[in-house]
Short mmCIF file of C-alpha atoms and ligand atoms in Angstrom, two decimals:
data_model
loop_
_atom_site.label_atom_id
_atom_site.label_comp_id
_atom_site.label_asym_id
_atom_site.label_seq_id
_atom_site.Cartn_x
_atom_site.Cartn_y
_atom_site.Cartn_z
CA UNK A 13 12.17 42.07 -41.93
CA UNK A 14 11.58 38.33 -41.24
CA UNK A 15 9.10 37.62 -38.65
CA UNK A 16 10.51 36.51 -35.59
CA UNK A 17 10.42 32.85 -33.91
CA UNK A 18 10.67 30.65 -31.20
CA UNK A 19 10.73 26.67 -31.99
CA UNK A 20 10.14 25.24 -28.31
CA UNK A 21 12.53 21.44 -29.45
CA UNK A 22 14.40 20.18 -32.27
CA UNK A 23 11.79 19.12 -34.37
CA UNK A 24 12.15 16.95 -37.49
CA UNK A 25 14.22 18.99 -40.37
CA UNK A 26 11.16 18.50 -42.86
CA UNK A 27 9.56 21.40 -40.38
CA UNK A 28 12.17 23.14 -39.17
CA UNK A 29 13.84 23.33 -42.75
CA UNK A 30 10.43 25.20 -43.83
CA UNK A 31 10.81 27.38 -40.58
CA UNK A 32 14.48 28.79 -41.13
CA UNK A 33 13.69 29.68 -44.82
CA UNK A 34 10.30 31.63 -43.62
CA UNK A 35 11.66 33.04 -40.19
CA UNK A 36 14.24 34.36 -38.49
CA UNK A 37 13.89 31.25 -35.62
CA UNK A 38 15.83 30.83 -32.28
CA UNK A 39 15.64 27.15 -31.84
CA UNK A 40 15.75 25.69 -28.08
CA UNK A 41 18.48 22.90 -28.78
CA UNK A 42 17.99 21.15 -25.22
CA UNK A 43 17.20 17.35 -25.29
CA UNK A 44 14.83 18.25 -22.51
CA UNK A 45 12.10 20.96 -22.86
CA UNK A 46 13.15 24.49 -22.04
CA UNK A 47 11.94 25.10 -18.23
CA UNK A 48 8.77 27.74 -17.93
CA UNK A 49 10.95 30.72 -16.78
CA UNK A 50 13.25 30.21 -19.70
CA UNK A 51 10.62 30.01 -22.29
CA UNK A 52 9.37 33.03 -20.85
CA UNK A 53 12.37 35.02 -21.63
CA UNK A 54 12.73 33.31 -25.05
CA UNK A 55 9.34 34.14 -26.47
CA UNK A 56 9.67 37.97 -25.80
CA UNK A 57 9.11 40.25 -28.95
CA UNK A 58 8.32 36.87 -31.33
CA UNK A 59 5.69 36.77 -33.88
CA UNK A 60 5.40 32.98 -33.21
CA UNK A 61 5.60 29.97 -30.96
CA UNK A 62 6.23 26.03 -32.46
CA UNK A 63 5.51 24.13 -29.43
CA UNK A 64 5.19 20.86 -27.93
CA UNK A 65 2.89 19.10 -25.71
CA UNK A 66 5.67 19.58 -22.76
CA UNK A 67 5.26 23.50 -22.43
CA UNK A 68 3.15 24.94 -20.43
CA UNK A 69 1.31 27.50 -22.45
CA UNK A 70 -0.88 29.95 -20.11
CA UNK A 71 -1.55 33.36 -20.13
CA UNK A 72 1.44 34.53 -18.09
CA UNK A 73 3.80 33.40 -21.22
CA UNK A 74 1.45 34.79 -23.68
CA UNK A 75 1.73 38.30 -21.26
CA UNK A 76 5.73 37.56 -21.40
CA UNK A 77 5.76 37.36 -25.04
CA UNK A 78 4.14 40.63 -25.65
CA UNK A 79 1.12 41.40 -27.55
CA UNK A 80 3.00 41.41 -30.88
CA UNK A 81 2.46 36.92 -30.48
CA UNK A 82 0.27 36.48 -33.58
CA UNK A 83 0.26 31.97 -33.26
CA UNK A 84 0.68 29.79 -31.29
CA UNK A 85 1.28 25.97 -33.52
CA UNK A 86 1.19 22.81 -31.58
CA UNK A 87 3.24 20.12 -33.00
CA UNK A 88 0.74 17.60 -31.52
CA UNK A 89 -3.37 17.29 -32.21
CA UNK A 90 -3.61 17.19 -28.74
CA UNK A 91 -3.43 20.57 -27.16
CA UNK A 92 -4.55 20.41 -23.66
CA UNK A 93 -1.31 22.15 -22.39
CA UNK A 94 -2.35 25.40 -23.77
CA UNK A 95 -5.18 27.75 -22.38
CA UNK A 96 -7.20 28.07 -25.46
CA UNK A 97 -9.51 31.29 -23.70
CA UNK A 98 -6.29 33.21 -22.84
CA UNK A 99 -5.03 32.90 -26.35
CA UNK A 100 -8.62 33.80 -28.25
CA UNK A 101 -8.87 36.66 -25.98
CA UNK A 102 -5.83 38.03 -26.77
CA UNK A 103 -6.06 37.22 -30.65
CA UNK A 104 -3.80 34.74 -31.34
CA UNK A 105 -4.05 31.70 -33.56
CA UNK A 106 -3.76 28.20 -33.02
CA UNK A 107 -2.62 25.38 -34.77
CA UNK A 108 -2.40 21.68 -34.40
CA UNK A 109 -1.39 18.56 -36.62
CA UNK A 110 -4.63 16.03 -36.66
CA UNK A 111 -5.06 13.32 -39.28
CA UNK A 112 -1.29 13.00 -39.55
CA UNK A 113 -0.92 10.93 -36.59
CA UNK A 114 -3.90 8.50 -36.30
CA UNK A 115 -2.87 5.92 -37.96
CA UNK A 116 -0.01 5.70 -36.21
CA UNK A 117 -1.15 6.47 -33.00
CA UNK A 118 -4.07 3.47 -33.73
CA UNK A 119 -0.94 1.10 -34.82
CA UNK A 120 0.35 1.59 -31.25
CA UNK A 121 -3.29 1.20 -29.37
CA UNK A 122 -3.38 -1.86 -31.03
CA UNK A 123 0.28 -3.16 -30.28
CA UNK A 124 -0.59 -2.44 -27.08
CA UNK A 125 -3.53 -3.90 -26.55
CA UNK A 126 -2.17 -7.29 -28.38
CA UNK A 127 0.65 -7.26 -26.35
CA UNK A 128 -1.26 -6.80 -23.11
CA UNK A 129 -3.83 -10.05 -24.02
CA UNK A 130 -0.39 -12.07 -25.03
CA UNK A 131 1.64 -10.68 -22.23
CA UNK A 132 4.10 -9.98 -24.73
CA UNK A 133 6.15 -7.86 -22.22
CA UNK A 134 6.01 -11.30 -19.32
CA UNK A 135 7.46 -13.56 -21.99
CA UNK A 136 10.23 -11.52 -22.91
CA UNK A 137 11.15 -11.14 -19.09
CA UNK A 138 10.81 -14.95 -18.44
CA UNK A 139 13.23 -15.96 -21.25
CA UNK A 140 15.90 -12.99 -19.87
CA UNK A 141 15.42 -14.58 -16.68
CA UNK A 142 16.57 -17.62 -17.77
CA UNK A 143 13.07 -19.38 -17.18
CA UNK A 144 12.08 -20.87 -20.69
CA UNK A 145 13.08 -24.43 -19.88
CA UNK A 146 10.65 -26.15 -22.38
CA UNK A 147 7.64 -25.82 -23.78
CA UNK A 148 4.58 -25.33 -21.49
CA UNK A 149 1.35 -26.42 -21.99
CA UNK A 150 -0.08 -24.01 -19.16
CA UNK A 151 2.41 -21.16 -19.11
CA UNK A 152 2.01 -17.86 -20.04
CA UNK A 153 -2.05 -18.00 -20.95
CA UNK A 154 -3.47 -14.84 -22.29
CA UNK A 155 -6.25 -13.97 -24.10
CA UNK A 156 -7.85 -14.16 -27.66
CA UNK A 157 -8.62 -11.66 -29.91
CA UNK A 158 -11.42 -12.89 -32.22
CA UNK A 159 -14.63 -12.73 -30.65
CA UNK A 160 -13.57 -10.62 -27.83
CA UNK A 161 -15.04 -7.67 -27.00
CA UNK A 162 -13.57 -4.11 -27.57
CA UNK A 163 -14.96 -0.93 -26.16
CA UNK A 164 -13.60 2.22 -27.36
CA UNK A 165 -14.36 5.36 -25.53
CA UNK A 166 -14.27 8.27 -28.06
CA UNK A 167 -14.91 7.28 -31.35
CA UNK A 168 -13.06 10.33 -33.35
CA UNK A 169 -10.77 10.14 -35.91
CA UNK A 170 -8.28 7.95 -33.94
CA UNK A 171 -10.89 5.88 -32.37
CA UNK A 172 -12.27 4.82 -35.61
CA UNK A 173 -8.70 4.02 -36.84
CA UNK A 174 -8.61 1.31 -34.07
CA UNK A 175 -12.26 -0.12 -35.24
CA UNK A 176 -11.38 -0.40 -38.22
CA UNK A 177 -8.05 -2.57 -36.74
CA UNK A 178 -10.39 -4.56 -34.84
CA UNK A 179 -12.78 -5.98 -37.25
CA UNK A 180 -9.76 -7.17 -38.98
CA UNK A 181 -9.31 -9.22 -35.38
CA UNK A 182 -12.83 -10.04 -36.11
CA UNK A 183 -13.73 -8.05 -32.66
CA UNK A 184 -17.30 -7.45 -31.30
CA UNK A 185 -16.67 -3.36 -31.06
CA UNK A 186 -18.60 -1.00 -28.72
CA UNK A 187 -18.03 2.56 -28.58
CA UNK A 188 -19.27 5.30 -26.43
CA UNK A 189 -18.90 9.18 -27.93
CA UNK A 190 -21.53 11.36 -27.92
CA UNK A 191 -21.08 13.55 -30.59
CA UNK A 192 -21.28 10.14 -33.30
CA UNK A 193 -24.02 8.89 -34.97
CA UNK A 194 -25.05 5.65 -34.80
CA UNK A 195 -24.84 5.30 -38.68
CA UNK A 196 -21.51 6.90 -38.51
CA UNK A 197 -19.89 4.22 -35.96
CA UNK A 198 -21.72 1.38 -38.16
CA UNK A 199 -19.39 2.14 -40.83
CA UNK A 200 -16.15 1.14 -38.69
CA UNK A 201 -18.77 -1.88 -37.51
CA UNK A 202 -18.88 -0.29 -33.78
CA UNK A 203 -22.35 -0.43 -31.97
CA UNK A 204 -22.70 2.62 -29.52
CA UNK A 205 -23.42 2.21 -26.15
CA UNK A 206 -23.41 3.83 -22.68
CA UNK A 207 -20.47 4.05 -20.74
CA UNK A 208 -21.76 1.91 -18.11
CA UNK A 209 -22.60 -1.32 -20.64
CA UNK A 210 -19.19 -0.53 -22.48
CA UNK A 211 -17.44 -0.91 -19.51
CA UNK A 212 -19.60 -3.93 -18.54
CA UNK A 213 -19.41 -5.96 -21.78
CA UNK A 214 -15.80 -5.41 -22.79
CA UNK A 215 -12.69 -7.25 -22.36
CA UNK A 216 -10.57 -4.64 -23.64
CA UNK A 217 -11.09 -0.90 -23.33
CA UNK A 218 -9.65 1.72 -25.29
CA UNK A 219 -9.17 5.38 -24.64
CA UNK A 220 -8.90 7.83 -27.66
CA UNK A 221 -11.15 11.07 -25.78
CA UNK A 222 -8.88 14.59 -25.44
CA UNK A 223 -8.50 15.54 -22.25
CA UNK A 224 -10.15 18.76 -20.93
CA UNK A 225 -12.76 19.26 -18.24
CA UNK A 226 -14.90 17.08 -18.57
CA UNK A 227 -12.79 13.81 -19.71
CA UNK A 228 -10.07 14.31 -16.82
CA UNK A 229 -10.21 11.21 -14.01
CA UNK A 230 -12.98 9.46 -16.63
CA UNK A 231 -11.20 6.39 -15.53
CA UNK A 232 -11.58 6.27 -11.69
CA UNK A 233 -12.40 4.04 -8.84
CA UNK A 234 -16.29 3.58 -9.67
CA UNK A 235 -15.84 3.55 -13.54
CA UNK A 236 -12.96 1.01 -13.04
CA UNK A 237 -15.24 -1.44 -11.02
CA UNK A 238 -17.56 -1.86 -13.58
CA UNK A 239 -15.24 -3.39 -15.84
CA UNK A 240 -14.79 -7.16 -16.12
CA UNK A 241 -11.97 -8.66 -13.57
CA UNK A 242 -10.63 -9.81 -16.53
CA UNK A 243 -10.58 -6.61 -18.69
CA UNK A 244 -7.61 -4.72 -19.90
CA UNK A 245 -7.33 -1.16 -20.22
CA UNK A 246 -5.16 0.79 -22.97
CA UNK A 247 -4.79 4.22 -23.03
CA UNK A 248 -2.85 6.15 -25.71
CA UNK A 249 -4.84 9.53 -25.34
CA UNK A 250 -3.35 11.61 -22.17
CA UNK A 251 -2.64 10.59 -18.70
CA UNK A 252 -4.77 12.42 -16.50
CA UNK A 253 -7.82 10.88 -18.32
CA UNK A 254 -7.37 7.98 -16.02
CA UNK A 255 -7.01 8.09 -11.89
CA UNK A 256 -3.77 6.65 -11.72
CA UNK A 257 -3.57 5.72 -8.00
CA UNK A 258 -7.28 4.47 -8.72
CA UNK A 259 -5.58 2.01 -11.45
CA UNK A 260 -3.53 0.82 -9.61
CA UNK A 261 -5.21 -0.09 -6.47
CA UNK A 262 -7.53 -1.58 -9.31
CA UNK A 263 -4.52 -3.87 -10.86
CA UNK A 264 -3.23 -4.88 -7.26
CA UNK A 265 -6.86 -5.55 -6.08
CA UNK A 266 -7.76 -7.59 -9.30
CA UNK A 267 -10.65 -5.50 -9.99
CA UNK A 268 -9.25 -5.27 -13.38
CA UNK A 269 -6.87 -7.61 -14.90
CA UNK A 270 -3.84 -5.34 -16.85
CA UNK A 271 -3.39 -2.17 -18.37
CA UNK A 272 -1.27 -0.99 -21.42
CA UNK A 273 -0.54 2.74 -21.33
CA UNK A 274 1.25 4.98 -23.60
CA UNK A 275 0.94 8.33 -21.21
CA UNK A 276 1.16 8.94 -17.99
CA UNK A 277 0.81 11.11 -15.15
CA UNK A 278 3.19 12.33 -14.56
CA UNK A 279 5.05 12.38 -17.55
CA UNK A 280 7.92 10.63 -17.49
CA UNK A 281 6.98 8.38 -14.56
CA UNK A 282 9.59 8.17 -12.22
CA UNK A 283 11.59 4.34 -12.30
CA UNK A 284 10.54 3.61 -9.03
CA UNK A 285 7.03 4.67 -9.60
CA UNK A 286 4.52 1.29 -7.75
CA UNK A 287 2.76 0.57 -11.33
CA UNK A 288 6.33 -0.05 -12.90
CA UNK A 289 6.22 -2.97 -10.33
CA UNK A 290 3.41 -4.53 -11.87
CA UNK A 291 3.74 -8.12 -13.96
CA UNK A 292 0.44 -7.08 -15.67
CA UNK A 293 0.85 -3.73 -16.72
CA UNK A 294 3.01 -2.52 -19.88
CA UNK A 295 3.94 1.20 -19.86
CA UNK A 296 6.07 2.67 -22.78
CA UNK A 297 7.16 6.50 -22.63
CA UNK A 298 4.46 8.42 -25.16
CA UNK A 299 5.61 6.84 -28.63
CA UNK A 300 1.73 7.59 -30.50
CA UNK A 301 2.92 9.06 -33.27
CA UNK A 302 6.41 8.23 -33.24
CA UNK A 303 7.04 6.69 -36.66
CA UNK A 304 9.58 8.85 -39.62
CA UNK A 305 6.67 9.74 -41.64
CA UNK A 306 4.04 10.76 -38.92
CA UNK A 307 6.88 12.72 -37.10
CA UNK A 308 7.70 14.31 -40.42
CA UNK A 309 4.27 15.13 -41.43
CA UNK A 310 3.67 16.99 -37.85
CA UNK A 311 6.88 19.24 -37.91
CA UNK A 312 5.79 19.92 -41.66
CA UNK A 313 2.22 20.87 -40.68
CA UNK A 314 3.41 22.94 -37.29
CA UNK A 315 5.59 24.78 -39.46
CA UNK A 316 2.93 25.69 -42.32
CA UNK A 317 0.85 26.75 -39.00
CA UNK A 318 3.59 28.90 -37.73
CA UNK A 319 4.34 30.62 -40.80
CA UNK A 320 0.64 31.54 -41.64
CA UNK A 321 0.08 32.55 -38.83
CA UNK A 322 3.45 35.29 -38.68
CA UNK A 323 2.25 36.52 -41.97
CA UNK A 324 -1.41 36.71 -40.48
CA UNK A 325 -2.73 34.57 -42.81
CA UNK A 326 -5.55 31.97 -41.84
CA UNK A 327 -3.97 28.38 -39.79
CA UNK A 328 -4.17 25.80 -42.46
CA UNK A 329 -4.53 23.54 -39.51
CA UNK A 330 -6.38 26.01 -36.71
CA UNK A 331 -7.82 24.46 -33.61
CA UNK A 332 -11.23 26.40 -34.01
CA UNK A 333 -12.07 28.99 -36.84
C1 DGY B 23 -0.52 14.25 -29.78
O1 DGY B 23 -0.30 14.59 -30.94
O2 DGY B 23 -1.34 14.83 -29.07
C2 DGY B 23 0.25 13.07 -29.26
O3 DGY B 23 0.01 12.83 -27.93
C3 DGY B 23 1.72 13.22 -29.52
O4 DGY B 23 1.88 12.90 -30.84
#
């Protein structure tokens, strides 16, 4: 008998191809994720859960599913959403998709963070508005690139993608991430530093740290007023790594000067939410890794995940082992 699956989204066919051959799959075919209760139901008696980063994956589902569950594959590298303790106590694997995404994911820090310092997202508004009336030797001033300073909190593999970006932009780059060497952040030309003089020094800061215990609110009120009034902040990890009420009392009070942000919390944010108001912030709804190939290269490694795992084999891709 083919082992049994649940695929959580319509993922891209070079996944969920490999998934029908291997599996018998029931495939949620909602645009929006299926709700808690509903996954619930749908995961009873499978062998295997494809996921995304929008289900809630605690120990109640992994109860609901019943203790045949054998893996548990993230089509994400992020995997904060899950309860990692629950899971290893009750035996079952789990997989994720790093490397696949980090260029891509750096492409978009970076597009971000240029169109932040050229208020890319201002000039488009002012020529819709019917504004551009000639051109202006003092309108629409942002700021350079070369020679700037960028600080990059978490230099993993995703973080060093976007030093490596930078010294193209010719960037001064500081980096704070304990777990790096010093010789090891030399080689993407960062310098490491302490939070406290990255925040202090740079004129745009990064975030690329997972979120978890430690790393949730790492942005807040006190870290935010040690950056420059000028500084912008871009953030392409996961929303809760940054106080968002904090940021924007911080963008409102000009205690920093803009912020480009890829997640949010929550996720989406509601249209009317205050920071949508803001001329100096650009928000755009969690597009990392959203490029064909990355996209395809995820669903292809969640589904080589999945099906290891339902024929208890090792995770080619296992998020400890
Ligand atoms: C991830 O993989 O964790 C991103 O946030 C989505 O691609």
């Amino acid at each position: 008998m083919r082992p049994k699956v649940f695929v959580s989204r319509i993922i891209p066919d070079a996944g969920l191809d490999r998934v029908r051959a291997a599996c018998e799959a029931d495939i949620w075919l909602g645009e929006m994720p299926p709700p808690y209760d509903t996954l619930c139901e749908r995961v009873r008696g499978v062998d295997g859960l494809l996921c995304t980063l929008n289900d809630r994956i605690d120990a109640g589902l992994m109860e609901a599913a019943g203790s045949q569950l054998k893996v548990i594959s993230q089509m994400a590298v992020g995997y904060d959403n899950i309860d990692v303790a629950a899971a290893k106590t009750r035996g079952i694997q789990i997989g994720n998709t790093p490397g696949v995404l980090t260029d891509a994911t750096a492409d978009l820090a970076f597009a971000l963070l240029l169109a932040a310092a050229r208020r890319l997202m201002e000039g488009i508004e002012y020529i819709k508005g019917g504004q551009w009336k000639t051109w202006q030797p003092k309108a629409l001033l942002g700021g350079d690139l070369t020679g700037a300073t960028l600080g990059i909190i978490g230099l993993g593999r995703i973080g060093k993608a976007v030093a490596r970006r930078a010294a193209g932009f010719e960037m001064r780059i500081l980096a704070h991430s304990p777990s790096c060497s010093p010789q090891e952040a030399a080689k993407v030309g960062a310098t490491l530093v302490d939070m406290e003089m990255l925040l202090r020094e740079s004129d745009y800061v990064s975030l690329h740290v997972p979120l978890n215990s430690q790393t949730r609110g790492l942005i807040n009120r006190e870290t935010l007023t040690l950056m420059k009034p000028t500084a912008v902040l871009v953030n392409t990890t996961r929303g809760p790594v940054v106080d968002q009420q904090a940021l924007y009392e911080a963008l409102t009070q000009g205690i920093i000067g803009g912020a480009a942000l890829d997640v949010t919390d929550p996720e989406p944010l509601p249209a009317d939410h205050p920071l949508l108001e803001l001329p100096n912030v650009i928000i755009v709804p969690h597009i990392g890794s959203a490029t064909h190939r990355t996209r395809d290269k995820m669903a292809t490694m969640a589904a080589d995940n999945l099906i290891a795992g339902v024929m208890g084999q090792p995770l080619p891709n296992p998020v400890w082992t």
